[in-house]
Amino acid sequence: NKLDDYEEGTWTPAITGTTGAPSVGYTNQGGTYTKVGNAVTLFFGIRLASISGGSGTVRITGLPFASGGYGAYQNPFGVATAQVLATSQEGPVLLYVEDNNSSLQGRYFNTNSDAPLPLSLFQGGSYIVCTFTYQL
């Protein structure tokens, strides 16, 4: 067995909305990745100092590689920790990557089902931490 395609690096995750970009100040913002063949594993954390404006569903941008095309209901997802949200729905949230995309989109558990994670839930002090694996 031979690893002929291995890479490690850093990337800078950023938070935005699907229908409008907010003005964001970060306390912490960083990530690393490991790529082996066509599999990429991300480690990242974001803590907001401030956020204003923006709209839509939370999107984490800046992935080091665009995702592959997966087909219906085969998109990779990961569980992240999100805290200090403007709701009682703090805790685990879902992140997933769409086909041929370089950003993660958020969902959360709302009244016993999952729903798009609104950008409006994030405020100064909010943070999100995640490990995520996807294929190119």
Short mmCIF file of N, CA and C in Angstrom, two decimals:
data_model
loop_
_atom_site.label_atom_id
_atom_site.label_comp_id
_atom_site.label_asym_id
_atom_site.label_seq_id
_atom_site.Cartn_x
_atom_site.Cartn_y
_atom_site.Cartn_z
N ASN A 1 0.84 -1.18 0.00
CA ASN A 1 0.00 0.00 0.00
C ASN A 1 0.88 1.23 0.00
N LYS A 2 0.57 2.11 -0.91
CA LYS A 2 1.41 3.29 -1.08
C LYS A 2 0.54 4.54 -1.10
N LEU A 3 0.90 5.52 -0.29
CA LEU A 3 0.20 6.81 -0.30
C LEU A 3 0.94 7.72 -1.28
N ASP A 4 0.34 7.94 -2.42
CA ASP A 4 1.00 8.80 -3.40
C ASP A 4 0.34 10.18 -3.50
N ASP A 5 -0.67 10.42 -2.69
CA ASP A 5 -1.34 11.72 -2.71
C ASP A 5 -1.74 12.08 -1.29
N TYR A 6 -0.82 12.73 -0.58
CA TYR A 6 -1.04 13.12 0.82
C TYR A 6 -0.69 14.59 0.95
N GLU A 7 -1.55 15.34 1.66
CA GLU A 7 -1.31 16.77 1.84
C GLU A 7 -1.91 17.22 3.15
N GLU A 8 -1.22 18.10 3.84
CA GLU A 8 -1.74 18.75 5.05
C GLU A 8 -1.64 20.25 4.85
N GLY A 9 -2.56 20.99 5.47
CA GLY A 9 -2.49 22.43 5.34
C GLY A 9 -3.46 23.13 6.27
N THR A 10 -3.51 24.43 6.12
CA THR A 10 -4.44 25.25 6.90
C THR A 10 -5.43 25.91 5.95
N TRP A 11 -6.55 26.32 6.50
CA TRP A 11 -7.54 27.06 5.74
C TRP A 11 -8.25 27.99 6.70
N THR A 12 -8.93 28.99 6.16
CA THR A 12 -9.61 29.98 6.99
C THR A 12 -11.11 29.90 6.78
N PRO A 13 -11.82 29.29 7.73
CA PRO A 13 -13.27 29.22 7.61
C PRO A 13 -13.90 30.58 7.89
N ALA A 14 -14.98 30.87 7.21
CA ALA A 14 -15.73 32.11 7.43
C ALA A 14 -17.21 31.77 7.45
N ILE A 15 -17.99 32.57 8.14
CA ILE A 15 -19.43 32.34 8.23
C ILE A 15 -20.15 33.38 7.38
N THR A 16 -21.15 32.92 6.64
CA THR A 16 -21.97 33.81 5.83
C THR A 16 -23.38 33.25 5.79
N GLY A 17 -24.25 33.92 5.07
CA GLY A 17 -25.62 33.45 4.90
C GLY A 17 -25.86 33.09 3.44
N THR A 18 -26.84 32.23 3.19
CA THR A 18 -27.11 31.80 1.83
C THR A 18 -27.75 32.89 0.98
N THR A 19 -28.42 33.87 1.61
CA THR A 19 -29.08 34.91 0.81
C THR A 19 -28.59 36.31 1.13
N GLY A 20 -27.63 36.45 2.03
CA GLY A 20 -27.08 37.76 2.35
C GLY A 20 -25.88 37.63 3.25
N ALA A 21 -24.81 38.36 2.94
CA ALA A 21 -23.57 38.27 3.72
C ALA A 21 -23.61 39.23 4.90
N PRO A 22 -23.28 38.74 6.09
CA PRO A 22 -23.23 39.61 7.27
C PRO A 22 -21.88 40.31 7.39
N SER A 23 -21.83 41.29 8.26
CA SER A 23 -20.57 41.89 8.67
C SER A 23 -20.15 41.13 9.94
N VAL A 24 -18.97 40.52 9.92
CA VAL A 24 -18.56 39.63 11.00
C VAL A 24 -17.20 40.03 11.56
N GLY A 25 -17.10 40.03 12.88
CA GLY A 25 -15.82 40.16 13.56
C GLY A 25 -15.55 38.83 14.26
N TYR A 26 -14.33 38.32 14.14
CA TYR A 26 -13.99 37.01 14.69
C TYR A 26 -13.06 37.15 15.90
N THR A 27 -13.33 36.36 16.93
CA THR A 27 -12.41 36.21 18.05
C THR A 27 -11.41 35.12 17.70
N ASN A 28 -11.90 34.02 17.13
CA ASN A 28 -11.07 32.91 16.65
C ASN A 28 -11.61 32.46 15.31
N GLN A 29 -10.71 32.06 14.42
CA GLN A 29 -11.10 31.64 13.08
C GLN A 29 -9.94 30.85 12.49
N GLY A 30 -10.05 29.53 12.48
CA GLY A 30 -8.96 28.76 11.94
C GLY A 30 -9.34 27.33 11.66
N GLY A 31 -8.57 26.71 10.77
CA GLY A 31 -8.82 25.33 10.44
C GLY A 31 -7.59 24.67 9.82
N THR A 32 -7.56 23.35 9.92
CA THR A 32 -6.53 22.55 9.27
C THR A 32 -7.22 21.48 8.45
N TYR A 33 -6.47 20.88 7.53
CA TYR A 33 -7.02 19.78 6.75
C TYR A 33 -5.95 18.76 6.47
N THR A 34 -6.40 17.54 6.23
CA THR A 34 -5.55 16.45 5.76
C THR A 34 -6.23 15.84 4.55
N LYS A 35 -5.51 15.75 3.45
CA LYS A 35 -6.03 15.15 2.22
C LYS A 35 -5.24 13.90 1.91
N VAL A 36 -5.94 12.78 1.78
CA VAL A 36 -5.33 11.52 1.39
C VAL A 36 -6.13 11.00 0.20
N GLY A 37 -5.50 10.96 -0.97
CA GLY A 37 -6.23 10.57 -2.18
C GLY A 37 -7.33 11.57 -2.43
N ASN A 38 -8.57 11.08 -2.56
CA ASN A 38 -9.70 11.99 -2.80
C ASN A 38 -10.50 12.28 -1.54
N ALA A 39 -10.00 11.92 -0.36
CA ALA A 39 -10.69 12.18 0.91
C ALA A 39 -10.03 13.33 1.64
N VAL A 40 -10.85 14.28 2.10
CA VAL A 40 -10.37 15.44 2.83
C VAL A 40 -11.03 15.46 4.20
N THR A 41 -10.22 15.58 5.25
CA THR A 41 -10.75 15.73 6.60
C THR A 41 -10.40 17.13 7.10
N LEU A 42 -11.42 17.86 7.52
CA LEU A 42 -11.28 19.23 8.01
C LEU A 42 -11.41 19.25 9.53
N PHE A 43 -10.66 20.13 10.16
CA PHE A 43 -10.82 20.45 11.57
C PHE A 43 -10.92 21.97 11.62
N PHE A 44 -11.96 22.50 12.25
CA PHE A 44 -12.05 23.96 12.28
C PHE A 44 -12.86 24.46 13.46
N GLY A 45 -12.63 25.72 13.79
CA GLY A 45 -13.38 26.40 14.83
C GLY A 45 -13.53 27.87 14.49
N ILE A 46 -14.70 28.40 14.78
CA ILE A 46 -14.99 29.82 14.58
C ILE A 46 -15.66 30.33 15.84
N ARG A 47 -15.20 31.45 16.37
CA ARG A 47 -15.89 32.14 17.47
C ARG A 47 -16.08 33.58 17.03
N LEU A 48 -17.32 34.04 17.14
CA LEU A 48 -17.66 35.38 16.67
C LEU A 48 -17.50 36.42 17.79
N ALA A 49 -16.87 37.52 17.46
CA ALA A 49 -16.84 38.67 18.35
C ALA A 49 -18.11 39.49 18.14
N SER A 50 -18.51 39.59 16.86
CA SER A 50 -19.72 40.34 16.51
C SER A 50 -20.23 39.86 15.16
N ILE A 51 -21.52 40.06 14.94
CA ILE A 51 -22.13 39.75 13.65
C ILE A 51 -23.36 40.63 13.49
N SER A 52 -23.52 41.20 12.30
CA SER A 52 -24.71 42.00 12.03
C SER A 52 -25.08 41.86 10.56
N GLY A 53 -26.38 41.92 10.30
CA GLY A 53 -26.86 41.79 8.94
C GLY A 53 -26.78 40.36 8.44
N GLY A 54 -26.93 40.21 7.16
CA GLY A 54 -26.91 38.88 6.55
C GLY A 54 -28.26 38.19 6.71
N SER A 55 -28.47 37.14 5.91
CA SER A 55 -29.74 36.42 5.99
C SER A 55 -29.59 35.04 5.38
N GLY A 56 -30.58 34.23 5.64
CA GLY A 56 -30.60 32.89 5.09
C GLY A 56 -30.04 31.86 6.05
N THR A 57 -29.64 30.74 5.49
CA THR A 57 -29.08 29.62 6.23
C THR A 57 -27.59 29.82 6.43
N VAL A 58 -27.06 29.35 7.56
CA VAL A 58 -25.62 29.45 7.83
C VAL A 58 -24.84 28.67 6.79
N ARG A 59 -23.77 29.29 6.33
CA ARG A 59 -22.85 28.65 5.40
C ARG A 59 -21.43 28.92 5.91
N ILE A 60 -20.62 27.86 5.96
CA ILE A 60 -19.20 27.98 6.32
C ILE A 60 -18.42 27.91 5.01
N THR A 61 -17.73 28.98 4.67
CA THR A 61 -17.03 29.07 3.39
C THR A 61 -15.53 28.89 3.57
N GLY A 62 -14.84 28.73 2.46
CA GLY A 62 -13.39 28.67 2.45
C GLY A 62 -12.80 27.28 2.44
N LEU A 63 -13.61 26.23 2.21
CA LEU A 63 -13.06 24.88 2.18
C LEU A 63 -11.87 24.82 1.24
N PRO A 64 -10.85 24.06 1.59
CA PRO A 64 -9.64 24.04 0.77
C PRO A 64 -9.80 23.38 -0.59
N PHE A 65 -10.82 22.53 -0.76
CA PHE A 65 -11.07 21.85 -2.03
C PHE A 65 -12.57 21.78 -2.25
N ALA A 66 -12.99 21.90 -3.50
CA ALA A 66 -14.41 21.73 -3.83
C ALA A 66 -14.77 20.25 -3.70
N SER A 67 -15.99 20.00 -3.29
CA SER A 67 -16.47 18.63 -3.13
C SER A 67 -16.74 17.98 -4.48
N GLY A 68 -16.93 16.68 -4.46
CA GLY A 68 -17.30 15.95 -5.66
C GLY A 68 -18.79 16.01 -5.90
N GLY A 69 -19.25 15.32 -6.92
CA GLY A 69 -20.68 15.18 -7.19
C GLY A 69 -21.13 13.85 -6.62
N TYR A 70 -22.06 13.89 -5.68
CA TYR A 70 -22.41 12.70 -4.92
C TYR A 70 -23.68 12.01 -5.39
N GLY A 71 -24.62 12.75 -5.91
CA GLY A 71 -25.91 12.16 -6.25
C GLY A 71 -26.91 12.35 -5.13
N ALA A 72 -28.15 12.06 -5.43
CA ALA A 72 -29.25 12.30 -4.50
C ALA A 72 -29.06 11.60 -3.16
N TYR A 73 -29.20 12.35 -2.09
CA TYR A 73 -29.17 11.86 -0.71
C TYR A 73 -27.88 11.13 -0.36
N GLN A 74 -26.77 11.53 -0.96
CA GLN A 74 -25.48 10.93 -0.65
C GLN A 74 -24.46 11.96 -0.20
N ASN A 75 -24.90 13.18 0.06
CA ASN A 75 -23.98 14.24 0.45
C ASN A 75 -23.41 13.97 1.83
N PRO A 76 -22.10 14.16 2.01
CA PRO A 76 -21.49 13.98 3.32
C PRO A 76 -22.03 15.00 4.32
N PHE A 77 -22.16 14.59 5.58
CA PHE A 77 -22.55 15.51 6.63
C PHE A 77 -21.75 15.19 7.88
N GLY A 78 -21.67 16.16 8.76
CA GLY A 78 -20.97 15.99 10.02
C GLY A 78 -21.72 16.70 11.11
N VAL A 79 -21.47 16.30 12.34
CA VAL A 79 -22.09 16.92 13.50
C VAL A 79 -21.09 17.92 14.08
N ALA A 80 -21.56 19.13 14.30
CA ALA A 80 -20.73 20.18 14.87
C ALA A 80 -21.31 20.60 16.21
N THR A 81 -20.51 21.25 17.02
CA THR A 81 -20.99 21.86 18.26
C THR A 81 -21.15 23.34 18.00
N ALA A 82 -22.33 23.85 18.28
CA ALA A 82 -22.59 25.29 18.16
C ALA A 82 -23.18 25.76 19.48
N GLN A 83 -22.59 26.79 20.05
CA GLN A 83 -23.02 27.28 21.36
C GLN A 83 -23.19 28.79 21.33
N VAL A 84 -23.84 29.30 22.37
CA VAL A 84 -24.12 30.72 22.56
C VAL A 84 -24.96 31.24 21.39
N LEU A 85 -25.93 30.45 21.00
CA LEU A 85 -26.85 30.87 19.95
C LEU A 85 -28.01 31.63 20.57
N ALA A 86 -28.69 32.43 19.80
CA ALA A 86 -29.82 33.23 20.27
C ALA A 86 -31.10 32.38 20.31
N THR A 87 -31.01 31.23 20.94
CA THR A 87 -32.15 30.31 21.02
C THR A 87 -31.87 29.28 22.09
N SER A 88 -32.86 28.51 22.44
CA SER A 88 -32.64 27.40 23.37
C SER A 88 -32.18 26.15 22.63
N GLN A 89 -31.99 26.25 21.31
CA GLN A 89 -31.61 25.11 20.48
C GLN A 89 -30.09 24.95 20.36
N GLU A 90 -29.36 25.30 21.42
CA GLU A 90 -27.91 25.16 21.36
C GLU A 90 -27.52 23.69 21.38
N GLY A 91 -26.31 23.42 20.93
CA GLY A 91 -25.80 22.07 20.97
C GLY A 91 -25.41 21.58 19.61
N PRO A 92 -25.69 20.30 19.34
CA PRO A 92 -25.25 19.76 18.05
C PRO A 92 -26.05 20.34 16.88
N VAL A 93 -25.33 20.63 15.83
CA VAL A 93 -25.94 21.04 14.57
C VAL A 93 -25.33 20.16 13.48
N LEU A 94 -25.99 20.09 12.36
CA LEU A 94 -25.50 19.32 11.23
C LEU A 94 -24.89 20.26 10.20
N LEU A 95 -23.81 19.84 9.59
CA LEU A 95 -23.23 20.54 8.46
C LEU A 95 -23.13 19.55 7.31
N TYR A 96 -23.43 20.01 6.11
CA TYR A 96 -23.31 19.14 4.95
C TYR A 96 -22.73 19.94 3.78
N VAL A 97 -22.18 19.20 2.83
CA VAL A 97 -21.61 19.83 1.65
C VAL A 97 -22.45 19.41 0.44
N GLU A 98 -22.79 20.38 -0.39
CA GLU A 98 -23.55 20.08 -1.60
C GLU A 98 -22.59 19.65 -2.70
N ASP A 99 -23.12 19.06 -3.76
CA ASP A 99 -22.31 18.62 -4.89
C ASP A 99 -21.48 19.77 -5.46
N ASN A 100 -20.21 19.48 -5.74
CA ASN A 100 -19.32 20.42 -6.42
C ASN A 100 -19.32 21.81 -5.76
N ASN A 101 -19.09 21.82 -4.44
CA ASN A 101 -19.19 23.05 -3.68
C ASN A 101 -18.00 23.19 -2.75
N SER A 102 -17.66 24.40 -2.38
CA SER A 102 -16.57 24.61 -1.42
C SER A 102 -17.04 25.35 -0.18
N SER A 103 -18.27 25.02 0.24
CA SER A 103 -18.79 25.54 1.50
C SER A 103 -19.68 24.49 2.16
N LEU A 104 -19.84 24.62 3.47
CA LEU A 104 -20.71 23.74 4.24
C LEU A 104 -21.99 24.50 4.56
N GLN A 105 -23.09 23.81 4.57
CA GLN A 105 -24.37 24.42 4.90
C GLN A 105 -24.89 23.81 6.19
N GLY A 106 -25.59 24.61 7.01
CA GLY A 106 -26.01 24.16 8.33
C GLY A 106 -27.48 23.80 8.43
N ARG A 107 -27.74 22.83 9.32
CA ARG A 107 -29.10 22.44 9.71
C ARG A 107 -29.08 22.23 11.22
N TYR A 108 -30.23 22.35 11.86
CA TYR A 108 -30.31 22.10 13.29
C TYR A 108 -31.61 21.39 13.61
N PHE A 109 -31.69 20.91 14.85
CA PHE A 109 -32.87 20.19 15.28
C PHE A 109 -33.87 21.17 15.85
N ASN A 110 -35.06 21.18 15.26
CA ASN A 110 -36.09 22.13 15.63
C ASN A 110 -37.41 21.39 15.75
N THR A 111 -37.95 21.29 16.94
CA THR A 111 -39.22 20.62 17.19
C THR A 111 -39.25 19.20 16.61
N ASN A 112 -38.30 18.41 17.02
CA ASN A 112 -38.22 16.99 16.67
C ASN A 112 -37.95 16.70 15.20
N SER A 113 -37.48 17.65 14.46
CA SER A 113 -37.05 17.40 13.08
C SER A 113 -35.89 18.34 12.78
N ASP A 114 -35.24 18.16 11.65
CA ASP A 114 -34.15 19.08 11.34
C ASP A 114 -34.64 20.13 10.35
N ALA A 115 -34.05 21.31 10.45
CA ALA A 115 -34.45 22.45 9.62
C ALA A 115 -33.19 23.24 9.28
N PRO A 116 -33.25 24.10 8.27
CA PRO A 116 -32.11 24.95 7.96
C PRO A 116 -31.69 25.76 9.19
N LEU A 117 -30.39 25.88 9.42
CA LEU A 117 -29.85 26.63 10.55
C LEU A 117 -29.78 28.11 10.19
N PRO A 118 -30.69 28.92 10.76
CA PRO A 118 -30.74 30.33 10.38
C PRO A 118 -29.50 31.11 10.86
N LEU A 119 -28.97 31.93 9.99
CA LEU A 119 -27.87 32.80 10.35
C LEU A 119 -28.26 33.71 11.52
N SER A 120 -29.53 34.06 11.61
CA SER A 120 -30.01 34.97 12.65
C SER A 120 -29.82 34.41 14.07
N LEU A 121 -29.54 33.12 14.23
CA LEU A 121 -29.31 32.55 15.56
C LEU A 121 -27.91 32.87 16.09
N PHE A 122 -27.01 33.29 15.21
CA PHE A 122 -25.64 33.57 15.63
C PHE A 122 -25.51 35.01 16.09
N GLN A 123 -24.74 35.20 17.18
CA GLN A 123 -24.55 36.51 17.80
C GLN A 123 -23.12 36.60 18.30
N GLY A 124 -22.72 37.75 18.81
CA GLY A 124 -21.40 37.87 19.39
C GLY A 124 -21.21 36.83 20.48
N GLY A 125 -20.10 36.12 20.46
CA GLY A 125 -19.84 35.05 21.42
C GLY A 125 -20.20 33.67 20.91
N SER A 126 -21.02 33.58 19.87
CA SER A 126 -21.38 32.27 19.30
C SER A 126 -20.14 31.59 18.73
N TYR A 127 -20.14 30.26 18.81
CA TYR A 127 -19.05 29.54 18.19
C TYR A 127 -19.54 28.24 17.58
N ILE A 128 -18.76 27.73 16.65
CA ILE A 128 -19.04 26.46 16.01
C ILE A 128 -17.70 25.75 15.81
N VAL A 129 -17.66 24.47 16.19
CA VAL A 129 -16.45 23.65 16.12
C VAL A 129 -16.83 22.34 15.46
N CYS A 130 -15.98 21.85 14.53
CA CYS A 130 -16.35 20.65 13.79
C CYS A 130 -15.14 19.92 13.22
N THR A 131 -15.30 18.62 13.06
CA THR A 131 -14.43 17.78 12.24
C THR A 131 -15.32 17.25 11.13
N PHE A 132 -14.88 17.33 9.90
CA PHE A 132 -15.74 17.00 8.76
C PHE A 132 -14.91 16.30 7.69
N THR A 133 -15.43 15.21 7.14
CA THR A 133 -14.74 14.49 6.06
C THR A 133 -15.63 14.46 4.83
N TYR A 134 -15.03 14.72 3.67
CA TYR A 134 -15.75 14.64 2.41
C TYR A 134 -14.82 14.17 1.32
N GLN A 135 -15.39 13.81 0.19
CA GLN A 135 -14.60 13.35 -0.95
C GLN A 135 -14.65 14.36 -2.09
N LEU A 136 -13.57 14.37 -2.86
CA LEU A 136 -13.46 15.27 -4.00
C LEU A 136 -14.16 14.66 -5.20
#
